[in-house]
Amino acid sequence: MSPTDHKSDGAGAVLSIRGLHLAFVSRDARGAPRRARVLNGVDLDVGPGRIVGLIGETGAGKSMTATATIGLLPPSAELSGQIVFEGTDLLGLRGTALDKVRGARIGFVAQNPRAALEPVTRVGDQLVRLIRAHSSLSGPAARERAIEVLTAVGIPDPQARYRSYPHELSGGMAQRVVIAMALVNRPKLVIADEPTTGLDVTVQAQVLDLLQQRVRAQGAASLIITHDLGIVAQYCDDMAIMFAGRVVERGPVAAVFADPRHPYTQRLIAASRARIGTDLTSLKSDPPDLFRQTSACVYADRCDRAQAVCQSAPIERPCSPAASEHRVLCHLTPIP
Ligand SMILES: Nc1ncnc2c1ncn2[C@@H]1O[C@H](COP(=O)(O)OP(=O)(O)OP(=O)(O)O)[C@@H](O)[C@H]1O
Ligand SMILES: [Mg+2]
């Protein structure tokens, strides 16, 4: 598929997020409301069959973007904007309509498989329950499907593993089960939030290879959240770089690596070239103040090129008329 098969205006995308704002409301000591502004207008597309890497330092809002998409934010969250999935704005859905999308049309691979699996339920029973919640398959047919998906994710002796409890599995095997659960209902979109954190390096590669291979085999699209540019380079088609609750640059991986336009992306890529395996946490400086309301560019305080114009919010623009899918959010980037 060519990168232009999905357009940057979101048309044809499986998932198209536009102007997503998220704040958490709490009360200060005098009872006045305080808003922690976590997402400040996220724009992001996941095209059909594409694997998109969402990257950015701790606190940038990557997990909150995913959590908003799967509809699992806590009640104190104030959310506005659009999350259009297969043509429907998920922000307009409630209750069972949302449950139908979550778990069936969108699969989720959590960071910690131990937290994602129920400790006292056998692996096979968890899969069967998920299958039967979203289909009319009979018990035996659901069991067959569960064994089939355990086999597909490379679990040795799937018949025996079907009867295992999560604590009987290694970390890598448990994460394979979580991937099986995310894929079992053949979703159109798989969201994986740091799917290999905590696994050793060899197992990480196995899990990512598997995720990529299964997502492609099922023709699904995927959003993979990571701190690691190497993972993005190796496994993703497109990438989006987040900073302080905004996507500051996005586009095909090859285009962004070849010609990064945002000063933050340039800094990340330069740092990763200087040192293989750079984790973005090593670039961390003071986190942005979530309580400050400002119309300035989110990167202005950290940007060594900032000018007066950066005190106003930039608008995302295509980097060139010929390649409109590579887009940047910066006043200072020359656009041909
Ligand atoms: N319930 C909450 N109330 C207030 N602030 C919250 C809440 N949940 C998350 N946040 C804040 O939202 C911001 C974004 O969090 P998020 O988990 O999306 O970051 P992230 O990019 O996934 O970071 P990491 O790479 O560390 O996982 C953080 O500053 C976090 O403290
Ligand atoms: Mg996170």
PDB file of C-alpha atoms in Angstrom, residues 134-241:
ATOM      1  CA  HIS A 134     -18.976 -10.690  20.556  1.00  0.00           C
ATOM      2  CA  SER A 135     -20.212 -13.594  18.426  1.00  0.00           C
ATOM      3  CA  SER A 136     -22.859 -16.304  18.295  1.00  0.00           C
ATOM      4  CA  LEU A 137     -20.310 -19.148  18.215  1.00  0.00           C
ATOM      5  CA  SER A 138     -21.249 -22.253  20.224  1.00  0.00           C
ATOM      6  CA  GLY A 139     -19.059 -23.323  23.170  1.00  0.00           C
ATOM      7  CA  PRO A 140     -17.117 -25.966  21.188  1.00  0.00           C
ATOM      8  CA  ALA A 141     -16.653 -23.626  18.200  1.00  0.00           C
ATOM      9  CA  ALA A 142     -15.399 -20.846  20.495  1.00  0.00           C
ATOM     10  CA  ARG A 143     -12.986 -23.308  22.102  1.00  0.00           C
ATOM     11  CA  GLU A 144     -11.714 -24.296  18.678  1.00  0.00           C
ATOM     12  CA  ARG A 145     -11.226 -20.628  17.777  1.00  0.00           C
ATOM     13  CA  ALA A 146      -9.360 -20.043  21.078  1.00  0.00           C
ATOM     14  CA  ILE A 147      -6.958 -22.932  20.355  1.00  0.00           C
ATOM     15  CA  GLU A 148      -6.501 -21.651  16.815  1.00  0.00           C
ATOM     16  CA  VAL A 149      -5.521 -18.180  18.018  1.00  0.00           C
ATOM     17  CA  LEU A 150      -3.199 -19.571  20.734  1.00  0.00           C
ATOM     18  CA  THR A 151      -1.487 -21.572  17.986  1.00  0.00           C
ATOM     19  CA  ALA A 152      -1.271 -18.497  15.748  1.00  0.00           C
ATOM     20  CA  VAL A 153       0.562 -16.509  18.430  1.00  0.00           C
ATOM     21  CA  GLY A 154       3.182 -19.260  18.727  1.00  0.00           C
ATOM     22  CA  ILE A 155       2.193 -20.760  22.087  1.00  0.00           C
ATOM     23  CA  PRO A 156       3.717 -24.244  22.291  1.00  0.00           C
ATOM     24  CA  ASP A 157       1.278 -27.025  23.177  1.00  0.00           C
ATOM     25  CA  PRO A 158      -1.798 -24.765  22.938  1.00  0.00           C
ATOM     26  CA  GLN A 159      -4.179 -27.511  24.115  1.00  0.00           C
ATOM     27  CA  ALA A 160      -2.330 -27.685  27.441  1.00  0.00           C
ATOM     28  CA  ARG A 161      -1.850 -23.896  27.680  1.00  0.00           C
ATOM     29  CA  TYR A 162      -5.576 -23.436  27.196  1.00  0.00           C
ATOM     30  CA  ARG A 163      -5.971 -24.874  30.679  1.00  0.00           C
ATOM     31  CA  SER A 164      -3.138 -22.832  32.261  1.00  0.00           C
ATOM     32  CA  TYR A 165      -3.596 -20.037  34.741  1.00  0.00           C
ATOM     33  CA  PRO A 166      -1.779 -16.772  33.895  1.00  0.00           C
ATOM     34  CA  HIS A 167       0.767 -17.212  36.725  1.00  0.00           C
ATOM     35  CA  GLU A 168       1.932 -20.461  35.112  1.00  0.00           C
ATOM     36  CA  LEU A 169       3.135 -18.545  32.036  1.00  0.00           C
ATOM     37  CA  SER A 170       6.431 -16.683  31.511  1.00  0.00           C
ATOM     38  CA  GLY A 171       6.225 -12.922  30.823  1.00  0.00           C
ATOM     39  CA  GLY A 172       6.711 -13.466  27.083  1.00  0.00           C
ATOM     40  CA  MET A 173       4.054 -16.205  26.947  1.00  0.00           C
ATOM     41  CA  ALA A 174       1.621 -14.094  28.972  1.00  0.00           C
ATOM     42  CA  GLN A 175       2.112 -11.223  26.518  1.00  0.00           C
ATOM     43  CA  ARG A 176       1.422 -13.643  23.621  1.00  0.00           C
ATOM     44  CA  VAL A 177      -1.858 -14.555  25.324  1.00  0.00           C
ATOM     45  CA  VAL A 178      -2.738 -10.858  25.632  1.00  0.00           C
ATOM     46  CA  ILE A 179      -2.004 -10.439  21.910  1.00  0.00           C
ATOM     47  CA  ALA A 180      -4.208 -13.486  21.226  1.00  0.00           C
ATOM     48  CA  MET A 181      -6.998 -11.807  23.233  1.00  0.00           C
ATOM     49  CA  ALA A 182      -6.559  -8.534  21.328  1.00  0.00           C
ATOM     50  CA  LEU A 183      -6.782 -10.351  17.983  1.00  0.00           C
ATOM     51  CA  VAL A 184      -9.294 -13.099  18.691  1.00  0.00           C
ATOM     52  CA  ASN A 185     -12.344 -11.218  17.415  1.00  0.00           C
ATOM     53  CA  ARG A 186     -10.497 -10.118  14.256  1.00  0.00           C
ATOM     54  CA  PRO A 187     -10.525  -6.399  15.080  1.00  0.00           C
ATOM     55  CA  LYS A 188      -9.972  -3.713  12.469  1.00  0.00           C
ATOM     56  CA  LEU A 189      -7.606  -1.874  14.818  1.00  0.00           C
ATOM     57  CA  VAL A 190      -5.139  -3.129  17.410  1.00  0.00           C
ATOM     58  CA  ILE A 191      -3.778  -0.646  19.938  1.00  0.00           C
ATOM     59  CA  ALA A 192      -0.659  -1.766  21.807  1.00  0.00           C
ATOM     60  CA  ASP A 193       0.622   0.447  24.637  1.00  0.00           C
ATOM     61  CA  GLU A 194       4.319  -0.315  25.180  1.00  0.00           C
ATOM     62  CA  PRO A 195       3.680  -4.006  24.552  1.00  0.00           C
ATOM     63  CA  THR A 196       7.206  -5.139  25.393  1.00  0.00           C
ATOM     64  CA  THR A 197       8.141  -3.103  28.463  1.00  0.00           C
ATOM     65  CA  GLY A 198       9.544  -5.373  31.140  1.00  0.00           C
ATOM     66  CA  LEU A 199      10.378  -8.215  28.761  1.00  0.00           C
ATOM     67  CA  ASP A 200      13.984  -9.102  28.041  1.00  0.00           C
ATOM     68  CA  VAL A 201      15.406  -7.943  24.724  1.00  0.00           C
ATOM     69  CA  THR A 202      15.167 -11.252  22.836  1.00  0.00           C
ATOM     70  CA  VAL A 203      11.594 -11.807  23.969  1.00  0.00           C
ATOM     71  CA  GLN A 204      10.770  -8.174  23.062  1.00  0.00           C
ATOM     72  CA  ALA A 205      11.816  -8.823  19.466  1.00  0.00           C
ATOM     73  CA  GLN A 206       9.809 -12.060  19.345  1.00  0.00           C
ATOM     74  CA  VAL A 207       6.684 -10.351  20.687  1.00  0.00           C
ATOM     75  CA  LEU A 208       6.977  -7.407  18.267  1.00  0.00           C
ATOM     76  CA  ASP A 209       7.651  -9.710  15.293  1.00  0.00           C
ATOM     77  CA  LEU A 210       4.581 -11.677  16.242  1.00  0.00           C
ATOM     78  CA  LEU A 211       2.394  -8.611  16.717  1.00  0.00           C
ATOM     79  CA  GLN A 212       3.470  -7.197  13.343  1.00  0.00           C
ATOM     80  CA  GLN A 213       2.984 -10.525  11.587  1.00  0.00           C
ATOM     81  CA  ARG A 214      -0.471 -11.218  13.062  1.00  0.00           C
ATOM     82  CA  VAL A 215      -1.727  -7.678  12.509  1.00  0.00           C
ATOM     83  CA  ARG A 216      -0.651  -7.916   8.860  1.00  0.00           C
ATOM     84  CA  ALA A 217      -2.064 -11.445   8.458  1.00  0.00           C
ATOM     85  CA  GLN A 218      -5.468 -10.268   9.690  1.00  0.00           C
ATOM     86  CA  GLY A 219      -5.367  -7.107   7.554  1.00  0.00           C
ATOM     87  CA  ALA A 220      -5.800  -4.976  10.686  1.00  0.00           C
ATOM     88  CA  ALA A 221      -4.388  -1.523  11.326  1.00  0.00           C
ATOM     89  CA  SER A 222      -2.356  -0.893  14.450  1.00  0.00           C
ATOM     90  CA  LEU A 223      -1.221   1.864  16.769  1.00  0.00           C
ATOM     91  CA  ILE A 224       1.909   0.944  18.720  1.00  0.00           C
ATOM     92  CA  ILE A 225       2.968   3.208  21.568  1.00  0.00           C
ATOM     93  CA  THR A 226       6.649   3.186  22.423  1.00  0.00           C
ATOM     94  CA  HIS A 227       9.591   5.187  23.774  1.00  0.00           C
ATOM     95  CA  ASP A 228      11.932   3.539  21.330  1.00  0.00           C
ATOM     96  CA  LEU A 229      12.658   5.013  17.892  1.00  0.00           C
ATOM     97  CA  GLY A 230      14.349   1.737  16.897  1.00  0.00           C
ATOM     98  CA  ILE A 231      11.024  -0.085  17.319  1.00  0.00           C
ATOM     99  CA  VAL A 232       9.289   2.545  15.182  1.00  0.00           C
ATOM    100  CA  ALA A 233      11.948   2.245  12.462  1.00  0.00           C
ATOM    101  CA  GLN A 234      11.758  -1.520  12.408  1.00  0.00           C
ATOM    102  CA  TYR A 235       8.069  -2.264  12.811  1.00  0.00           C
ATOM    103  CA  CYS A 236       6.001   0.745  11.740  1.00  0.00           C
ATOM    104  CA  ASP A 237       4.812   2.223   8.430  1.00  0.00           C
ATOM    105  CA  ASP A 238       3.904   5.637   9.820  1.00  0.00           C
ATOM    106  CA  MET A 239       4.915   7.537  12.925  1.00  0.00           C
ATOM    107  CA  ALA A 240       3.531  10.336  15.067  1.00  0.00           C
ATOM    108  CA  ILE A 241       5.658  12.274  17.524  1.00  0.00           C
TER     109      ILE A 241
END
